[in-house]
Short mmCIF file of C-alpha atoms in Angstrom, two decimals:
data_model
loop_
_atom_site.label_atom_id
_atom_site.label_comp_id
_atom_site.label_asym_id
_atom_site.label_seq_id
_atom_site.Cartn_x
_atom_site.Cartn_y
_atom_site.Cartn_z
CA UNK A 298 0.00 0.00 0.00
CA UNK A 299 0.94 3.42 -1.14
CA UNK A 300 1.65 6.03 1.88
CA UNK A 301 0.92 9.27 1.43
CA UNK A 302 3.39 11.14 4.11
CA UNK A 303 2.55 14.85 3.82
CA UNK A 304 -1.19 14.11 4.21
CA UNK A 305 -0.92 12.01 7.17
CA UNK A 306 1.67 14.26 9.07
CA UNK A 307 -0.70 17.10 8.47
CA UNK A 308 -3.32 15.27 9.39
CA UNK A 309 -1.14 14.41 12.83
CA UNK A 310 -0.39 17.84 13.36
CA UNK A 311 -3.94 19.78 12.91
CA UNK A 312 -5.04 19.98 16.57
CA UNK A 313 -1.77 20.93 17.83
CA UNK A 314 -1.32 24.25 19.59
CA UNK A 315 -0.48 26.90 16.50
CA UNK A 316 3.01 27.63 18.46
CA UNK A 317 3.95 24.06 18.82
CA UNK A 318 2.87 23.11 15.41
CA UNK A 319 4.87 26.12 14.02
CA UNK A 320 8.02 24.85 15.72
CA UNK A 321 7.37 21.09 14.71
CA UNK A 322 6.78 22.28 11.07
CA UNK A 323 10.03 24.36 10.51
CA UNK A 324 11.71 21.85 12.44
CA UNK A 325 11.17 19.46 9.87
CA UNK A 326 10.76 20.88 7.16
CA UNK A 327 6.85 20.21 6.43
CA UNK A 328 5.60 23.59 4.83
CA UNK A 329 5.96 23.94 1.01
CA UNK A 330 8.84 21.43 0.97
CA UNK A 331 11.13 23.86 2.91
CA UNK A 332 14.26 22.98 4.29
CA UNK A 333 14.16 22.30 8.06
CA UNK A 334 15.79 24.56 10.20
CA UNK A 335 17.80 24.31 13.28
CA UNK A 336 17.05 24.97 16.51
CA UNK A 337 19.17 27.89 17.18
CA UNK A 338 17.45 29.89 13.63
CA UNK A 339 13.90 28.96 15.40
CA UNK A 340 15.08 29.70 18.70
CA UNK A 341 16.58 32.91 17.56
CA UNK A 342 13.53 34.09 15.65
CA UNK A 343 10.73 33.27 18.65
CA UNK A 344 13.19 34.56 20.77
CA UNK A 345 13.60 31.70 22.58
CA UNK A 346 16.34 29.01 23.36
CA UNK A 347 17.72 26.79 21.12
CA UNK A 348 17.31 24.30 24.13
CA UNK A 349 13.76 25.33 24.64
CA UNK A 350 13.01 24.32 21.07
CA UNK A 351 14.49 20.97 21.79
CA UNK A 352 12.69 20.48 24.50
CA UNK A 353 9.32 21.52 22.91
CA UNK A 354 10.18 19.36 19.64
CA UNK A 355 10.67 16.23 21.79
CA UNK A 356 7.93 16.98 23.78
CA UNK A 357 5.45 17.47 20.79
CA UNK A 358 6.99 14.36 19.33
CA UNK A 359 6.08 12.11 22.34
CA UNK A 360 2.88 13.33 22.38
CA UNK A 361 2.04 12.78 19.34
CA UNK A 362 3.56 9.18 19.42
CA UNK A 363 0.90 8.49 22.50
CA UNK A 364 -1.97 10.43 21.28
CA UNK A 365 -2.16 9.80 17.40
CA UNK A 366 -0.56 5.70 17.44
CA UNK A 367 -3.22 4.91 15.28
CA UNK A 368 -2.58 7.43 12.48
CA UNK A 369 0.90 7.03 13.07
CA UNK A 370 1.13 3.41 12.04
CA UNK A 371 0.73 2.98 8.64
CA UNK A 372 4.30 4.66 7.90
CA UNK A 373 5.82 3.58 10.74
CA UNK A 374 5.29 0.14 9.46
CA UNK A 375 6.23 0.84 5.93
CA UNK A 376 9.54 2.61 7.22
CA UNK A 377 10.34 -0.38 9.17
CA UNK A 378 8.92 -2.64 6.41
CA UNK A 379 11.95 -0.75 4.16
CA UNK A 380 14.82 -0.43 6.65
CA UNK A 381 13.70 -4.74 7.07
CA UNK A 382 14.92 -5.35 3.33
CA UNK A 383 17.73 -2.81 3.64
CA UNK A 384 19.24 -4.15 6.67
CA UNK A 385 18.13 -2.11 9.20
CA UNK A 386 20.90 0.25 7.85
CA UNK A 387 20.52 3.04 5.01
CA UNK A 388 22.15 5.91 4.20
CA UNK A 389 20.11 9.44 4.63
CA UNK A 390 20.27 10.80 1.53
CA UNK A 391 19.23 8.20 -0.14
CA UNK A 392 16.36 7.03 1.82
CA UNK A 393 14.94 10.44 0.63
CA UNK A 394 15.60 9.51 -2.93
CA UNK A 395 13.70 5.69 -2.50
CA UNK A 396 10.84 6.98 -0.36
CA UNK A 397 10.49 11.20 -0.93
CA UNK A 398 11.03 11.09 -4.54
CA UNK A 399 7.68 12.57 -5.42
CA UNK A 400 7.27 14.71 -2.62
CA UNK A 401 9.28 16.60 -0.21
CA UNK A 402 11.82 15.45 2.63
CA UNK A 403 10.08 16.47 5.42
CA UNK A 404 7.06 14.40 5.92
CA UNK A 405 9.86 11.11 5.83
CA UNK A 406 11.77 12.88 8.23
CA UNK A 407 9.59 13.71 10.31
CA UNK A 408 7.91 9.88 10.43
CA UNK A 409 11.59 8.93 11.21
CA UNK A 410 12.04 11.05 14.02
CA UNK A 411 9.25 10.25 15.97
CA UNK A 412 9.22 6.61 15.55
CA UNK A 413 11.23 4.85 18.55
CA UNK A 414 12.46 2.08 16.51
CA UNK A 415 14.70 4.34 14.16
CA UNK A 416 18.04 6.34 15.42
CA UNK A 417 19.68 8.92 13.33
CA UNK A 418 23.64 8.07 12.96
CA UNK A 419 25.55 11.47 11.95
CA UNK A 420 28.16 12.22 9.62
CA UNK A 421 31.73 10.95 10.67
CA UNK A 422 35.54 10.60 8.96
CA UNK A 423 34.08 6.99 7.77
CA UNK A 424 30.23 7.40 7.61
CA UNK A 425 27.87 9.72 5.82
CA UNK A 426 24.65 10.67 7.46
CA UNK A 427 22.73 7.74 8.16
CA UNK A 428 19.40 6.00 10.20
CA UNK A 429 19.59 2.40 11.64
CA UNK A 430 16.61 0.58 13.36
CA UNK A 431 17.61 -0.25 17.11
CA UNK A 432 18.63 -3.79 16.93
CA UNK A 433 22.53 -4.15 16.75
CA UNK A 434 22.17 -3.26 12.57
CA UNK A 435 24.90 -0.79 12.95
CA UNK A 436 27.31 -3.16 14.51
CA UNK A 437 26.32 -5.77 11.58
CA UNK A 438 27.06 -2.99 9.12
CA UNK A 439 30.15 -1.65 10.18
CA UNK A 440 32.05 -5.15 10.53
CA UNK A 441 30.22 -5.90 6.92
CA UNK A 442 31.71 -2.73 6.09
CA UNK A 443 35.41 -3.54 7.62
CA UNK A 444 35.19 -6.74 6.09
CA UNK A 445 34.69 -5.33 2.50
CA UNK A 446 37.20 -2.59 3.23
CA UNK A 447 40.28 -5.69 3.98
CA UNK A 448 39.11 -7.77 0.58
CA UNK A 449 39.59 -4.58 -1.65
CA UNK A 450 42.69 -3.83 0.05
CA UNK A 451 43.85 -7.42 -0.40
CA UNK A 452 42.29 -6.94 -4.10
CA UNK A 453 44.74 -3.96 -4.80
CA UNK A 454 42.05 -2.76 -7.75
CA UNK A 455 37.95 -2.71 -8.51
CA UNK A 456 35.66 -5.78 -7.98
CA UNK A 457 32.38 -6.75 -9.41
CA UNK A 458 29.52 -7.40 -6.63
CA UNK A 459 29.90 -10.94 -7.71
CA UNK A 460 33.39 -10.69 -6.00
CA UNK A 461 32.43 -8.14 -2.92
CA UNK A 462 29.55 -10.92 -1.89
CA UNK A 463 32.66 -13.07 -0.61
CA UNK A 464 33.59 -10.86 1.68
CA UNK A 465 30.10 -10.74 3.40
CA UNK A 466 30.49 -12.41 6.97
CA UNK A 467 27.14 -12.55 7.24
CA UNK A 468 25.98 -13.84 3.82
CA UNK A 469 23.61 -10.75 3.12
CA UNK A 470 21.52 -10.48 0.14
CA UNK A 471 22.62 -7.83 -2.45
CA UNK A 472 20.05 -5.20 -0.82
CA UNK A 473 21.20 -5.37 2.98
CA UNK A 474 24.92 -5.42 1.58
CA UNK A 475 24.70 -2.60 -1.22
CA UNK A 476 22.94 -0.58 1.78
CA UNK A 477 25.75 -1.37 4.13
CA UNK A 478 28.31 -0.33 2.20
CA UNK A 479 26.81 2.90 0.83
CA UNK A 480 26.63 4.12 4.54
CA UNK A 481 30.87 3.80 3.57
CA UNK A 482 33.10 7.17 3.04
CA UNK A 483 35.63 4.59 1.81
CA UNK A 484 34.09 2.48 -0.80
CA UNK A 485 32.67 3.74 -3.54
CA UNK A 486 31.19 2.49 -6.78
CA UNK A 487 32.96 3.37 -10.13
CA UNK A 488 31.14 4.49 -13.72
CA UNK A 489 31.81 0.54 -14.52
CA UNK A 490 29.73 -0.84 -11.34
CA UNK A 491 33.16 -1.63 -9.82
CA UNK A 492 33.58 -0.97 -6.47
CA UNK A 493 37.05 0.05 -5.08
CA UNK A 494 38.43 2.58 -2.33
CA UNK A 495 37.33 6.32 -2.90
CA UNK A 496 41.29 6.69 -2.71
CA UNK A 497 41.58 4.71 -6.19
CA UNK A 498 41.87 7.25 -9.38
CA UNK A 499 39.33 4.83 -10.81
CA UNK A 500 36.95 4.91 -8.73
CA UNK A 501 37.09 8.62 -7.42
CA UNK A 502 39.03 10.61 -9.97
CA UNK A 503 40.00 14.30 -8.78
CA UNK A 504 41.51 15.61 -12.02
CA UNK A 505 42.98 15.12 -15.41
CA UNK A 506 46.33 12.11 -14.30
CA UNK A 507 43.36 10.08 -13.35
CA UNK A 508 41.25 10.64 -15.65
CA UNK A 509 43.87 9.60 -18.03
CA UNK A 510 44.83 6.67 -15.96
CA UNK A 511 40.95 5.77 -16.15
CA UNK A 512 41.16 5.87 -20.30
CA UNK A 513 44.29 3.66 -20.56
CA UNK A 514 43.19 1.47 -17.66
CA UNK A 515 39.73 0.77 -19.97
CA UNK A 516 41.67 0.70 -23.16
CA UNK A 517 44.76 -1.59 -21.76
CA UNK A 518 46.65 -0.88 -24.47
CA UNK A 519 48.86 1.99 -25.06
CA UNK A 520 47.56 5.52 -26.73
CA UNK A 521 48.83 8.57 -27.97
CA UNK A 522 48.12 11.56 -26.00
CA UNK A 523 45.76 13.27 -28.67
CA UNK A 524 43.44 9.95 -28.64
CA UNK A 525 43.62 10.25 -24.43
CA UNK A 526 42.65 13.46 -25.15
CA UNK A 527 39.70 12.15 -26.74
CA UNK A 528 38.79 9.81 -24.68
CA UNK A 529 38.53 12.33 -21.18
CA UNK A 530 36.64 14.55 -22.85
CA UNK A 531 34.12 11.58 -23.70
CA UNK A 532 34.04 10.68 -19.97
CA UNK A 533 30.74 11.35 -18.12
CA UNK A 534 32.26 12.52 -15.19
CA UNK A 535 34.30 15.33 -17.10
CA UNK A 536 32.56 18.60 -16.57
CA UNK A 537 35.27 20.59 -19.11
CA UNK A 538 37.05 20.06 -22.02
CA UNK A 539 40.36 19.41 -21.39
CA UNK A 540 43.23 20.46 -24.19
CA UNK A 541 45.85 17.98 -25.18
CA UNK A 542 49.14 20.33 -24.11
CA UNK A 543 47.18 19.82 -20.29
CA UNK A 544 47.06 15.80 -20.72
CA UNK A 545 50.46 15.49 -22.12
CA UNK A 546 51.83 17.59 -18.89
CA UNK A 547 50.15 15.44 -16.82
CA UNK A 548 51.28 12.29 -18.42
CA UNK A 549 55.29 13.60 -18.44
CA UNK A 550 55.00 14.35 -14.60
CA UNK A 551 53.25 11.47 -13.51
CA UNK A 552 55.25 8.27 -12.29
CA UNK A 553 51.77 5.97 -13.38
CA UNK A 554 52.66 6.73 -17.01
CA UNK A 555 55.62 5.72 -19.34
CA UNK A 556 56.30 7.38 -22.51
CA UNK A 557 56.93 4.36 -25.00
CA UNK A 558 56.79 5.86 -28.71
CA UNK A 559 56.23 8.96 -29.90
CA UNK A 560 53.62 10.62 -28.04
CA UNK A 561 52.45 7.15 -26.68
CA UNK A 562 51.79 6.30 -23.15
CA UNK A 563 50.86 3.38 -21.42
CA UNK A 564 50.76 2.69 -17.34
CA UNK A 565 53.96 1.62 -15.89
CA UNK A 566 51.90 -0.86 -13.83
CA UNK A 567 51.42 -2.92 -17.04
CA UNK A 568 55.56 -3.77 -16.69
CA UNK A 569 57.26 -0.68 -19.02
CA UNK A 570 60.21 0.91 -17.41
CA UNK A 571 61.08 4.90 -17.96
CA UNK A 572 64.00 5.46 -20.27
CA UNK A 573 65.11 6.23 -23.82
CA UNK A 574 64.99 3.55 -26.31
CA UNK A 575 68.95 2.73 -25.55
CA UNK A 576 68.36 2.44 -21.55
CA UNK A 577 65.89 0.10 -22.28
CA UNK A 578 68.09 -2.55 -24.62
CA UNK A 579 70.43 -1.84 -22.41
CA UNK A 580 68.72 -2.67 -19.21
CA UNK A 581 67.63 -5.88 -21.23
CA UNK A 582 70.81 -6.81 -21.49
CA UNK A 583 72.25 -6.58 -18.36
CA UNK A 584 69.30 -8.32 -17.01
CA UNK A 585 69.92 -11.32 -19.44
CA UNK A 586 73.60 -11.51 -18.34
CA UNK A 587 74.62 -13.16 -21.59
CA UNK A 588 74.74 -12.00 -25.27
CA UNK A 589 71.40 -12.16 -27.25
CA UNK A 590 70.49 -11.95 -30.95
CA UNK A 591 69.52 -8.86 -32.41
CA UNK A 592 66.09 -10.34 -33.22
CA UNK A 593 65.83 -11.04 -29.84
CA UNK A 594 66.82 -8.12 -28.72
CA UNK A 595 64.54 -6.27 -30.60
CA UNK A 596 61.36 -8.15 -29.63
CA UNK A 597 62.35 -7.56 -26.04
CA UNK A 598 62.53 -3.87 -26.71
CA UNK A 599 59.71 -3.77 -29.00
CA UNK A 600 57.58 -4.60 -25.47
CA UNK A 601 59.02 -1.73 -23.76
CA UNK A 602 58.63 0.22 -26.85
CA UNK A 603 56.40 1.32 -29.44
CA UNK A 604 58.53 2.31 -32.08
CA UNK A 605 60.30 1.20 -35.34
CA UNK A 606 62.69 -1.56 -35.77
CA UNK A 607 65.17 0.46 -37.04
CA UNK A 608 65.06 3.22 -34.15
CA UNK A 609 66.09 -0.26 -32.09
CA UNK A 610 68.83 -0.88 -34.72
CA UNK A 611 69.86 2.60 -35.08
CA UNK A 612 70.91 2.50 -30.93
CA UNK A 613 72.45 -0.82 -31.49
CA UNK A 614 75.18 1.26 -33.52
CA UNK A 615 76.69 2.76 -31.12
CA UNK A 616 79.73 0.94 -30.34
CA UNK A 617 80.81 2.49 -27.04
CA UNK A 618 77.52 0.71 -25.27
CA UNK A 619 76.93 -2.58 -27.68
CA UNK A 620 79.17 -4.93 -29.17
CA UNK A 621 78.70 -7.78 -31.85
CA UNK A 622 80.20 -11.63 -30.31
CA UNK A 623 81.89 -13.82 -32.93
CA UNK A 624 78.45 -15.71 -32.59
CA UNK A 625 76.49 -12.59 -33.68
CA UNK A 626 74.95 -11.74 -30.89
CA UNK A 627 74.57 -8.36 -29.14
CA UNK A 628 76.48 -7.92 -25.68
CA UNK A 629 76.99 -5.13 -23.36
CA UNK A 630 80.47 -3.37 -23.95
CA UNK A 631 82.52 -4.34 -21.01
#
C-alpha cells in the first residue's frame, strides 16, 4: 500500500497548539517542501532558546507518538517494512531519494524522528549521514563494512559485486549489503559498477592524471596523447574540455605513465620501465647476463617500446655501449 506522508503528518499535526505546530513544522521541514531549520534559527527568531526548542520538539513528538498511534502506524510500518529489506541500515540521503522522490523530505523525516524504533547516525571521517533501526544493525554494518574494506585492500584494484559478496560475513543479500556499504566514506562504486576505495583514481578521480589513468586502464593498451585526449573529454564525469598540451603535462610528470613511442603512453603498472629507447636494450641486457640476438633483442625492446625496428637498430650502432660476439649476438660493452 501506497503512503501518502505529507497528508498524514498534516493530518497528525492539525489539533496541535499553533506555536507548537509552528516549531514542529520548521523543524522538519513540512511547509511547502522547505528545508528544516535548526534549533538555534527557530530559537533565535521566537526569541527563545535553542534548548527550549528541543525540549518543545521532543515533547510534541512524544505526544504525538501516544496520542495519534493509530494514524501514526501505517508509515511507521512501511519505514520499518523498508529499513527490514535494507538491513536495518541506510544511508540518509538516499532514503529520501527511494521513499520522498515525489514529494518533499520532510514528511519522511519527520515519520523517522518520531518513531522509537529508528536512530539517526551522523556524519563521521568513515560514515555519511545515516538512520539504523535499534537492533545491533549498525554493529552488523560496520564489521560488513570492515570486512569489505580488507578484501579490496587485499584486491589492490575494482571488484564486481559478484566478488564483494565473498567478503560478506554474514551472507547478506545484495540489498542489505549494497545498503551497508553505501553508509561507507571509503568504498565507492565506479562508472563501470566496480567498487574500489574512494582513494583509487578509478573509482574517485580528482583531475585530469586520473582521468587519463581511467582511459588507458579501460583501453589496456597503449595511446597517444591526442586519442587520451579524446577519450577524457568523452568521460561522463568530465565537466570541461580538457586540451591535449594539459594531458600530455600530466602524463610527463606522472610516475603511473611511461612514454613508449612517440607521443604514446601506457601505465607503468602494465611492466614498461622509464627510459630512452637505448636504456631500455640496455637494461635488457644486463638483465639477461649473456649476449642475445639482435632479433631477440629487438622483440624484447619492442615490449618496452612502441617504435620502429630500425630506431632499435639505429641504438644498437653505437659501439661504445653494444658490441657484436663472434656468434652474432649483441652484448653489453665491457
Amino acid at each position: 500500500m501506497e503512503i501518502n506522508y505529507p497528508v498524514i503528518v498534516k493530518s497528525v499535526l492539525a489539533d496541535l497548539p499553533s506555536r507548537r505546530k509552528e516549531i514542529v513544522e520548521r523543524r522538519f521541514g513540512l511547509k511547502n517542501g522547505n528545508e528544516g531549520e535548526t534549533l538555534q534559527a527557530i530559537g533565535d527568531d521566537l526569541n527563545i532558546t535553542r534548548e527550549r526548542v528541543r525540549q518543545i520538539v521532543n515533547d510534541t513528538l512524544s505526544y504525538l507518538l501516544e496520542k495519534k498511534g493509530s494514524s501514526l502506524k501505517a508509515p511507521i510500518d512501511s519505514l520499518n517494512d523498508y529499513f527490514q529489506k535494507n538491513g536495518g541500515v541506510k544511508k540518509e540521503e538516499n532514503i529520501f531519494k527511494d521513499i520522498a522522490s515525489v514529494v518533499f523530505n520532510g514528511p519522511v523525516y519527520f515519520f523517522l524522528s518520531i518513531a522509537p524504533d529508528f536512530a539517526r547516525h551522523n556524519e563521521t571521517e568513515e560514515y555519511h549521514d545515516f538512520w539504523a533501526t535499534r537492533n545491533g544493525s549498525v554493529k552488523k554494518a560496520e564489521k560488513t563494512v570492515q570486512a569489505v574494506i580488507e578484501r579490496l585492500e587485499q584486491e589492490k584494484k575494482p571488484i564486481d559485486f559478484g566478488e564483494l559478496r565473498k567478503a560478506n560475513p554474514y551472507h547478506l543479500s545484495q540489498q542489505p549489503l549494497i545498503s551497508y556499504i553505501e553508509i561507507s566514506k571509503i568504498i565507492a562504486q565506479s562508472l563501470e559498477g566496480l567498487f574500489g576505495l574512494v582513494s583509487w583514481p578509478e573509482i574517485n578521480p580528482r583531475g585530469i592524471k586520473d582521468k587519463a589513468y581511467i582511459v588507458l586502464k579501460n583501453a589496456q593498451e597503449p595511446l597517444h596523447f591526442m586519442e587520451i585526449t579524446k577519450k577524457i573529454n568523452e568521460l561522463p564525469i568530465n565537466k570541461g574540455p580538457v586540451i591535449p598540451e594539459s594531458v600530455h603535462n600530466e602524463l610527463i610528470r606522472s610516475h603511473f605513465f611511461v612514454l613508449v613511442g612517440r607521443g604514446m603512453y601506457a601505465l607503468k603498472e602494465w611492466g614498461y620501465e622509464p627510459g630512452t629507447v637505448k636504456e631500455i636494450v640496455i637494461k635488457i641486457l644486463k638483465e639477461a647476463k649473456k649476449p642475445i640476438t639482435r632479433r631477440e633483442l629487438i622483440e624484447k625492446t619492442l615490449g618496452q617500446r612502441k617504435v620502429k625496428e630500425n630506431t632499435i637498430i639505429l641504438s644498437l650502432q653505437d659501439k661504445t655501449q653494444f658490441i657484436k660476439t663472434p656468434d652474432g649476438k649483441i652484448s653489453l660493452k665491457k
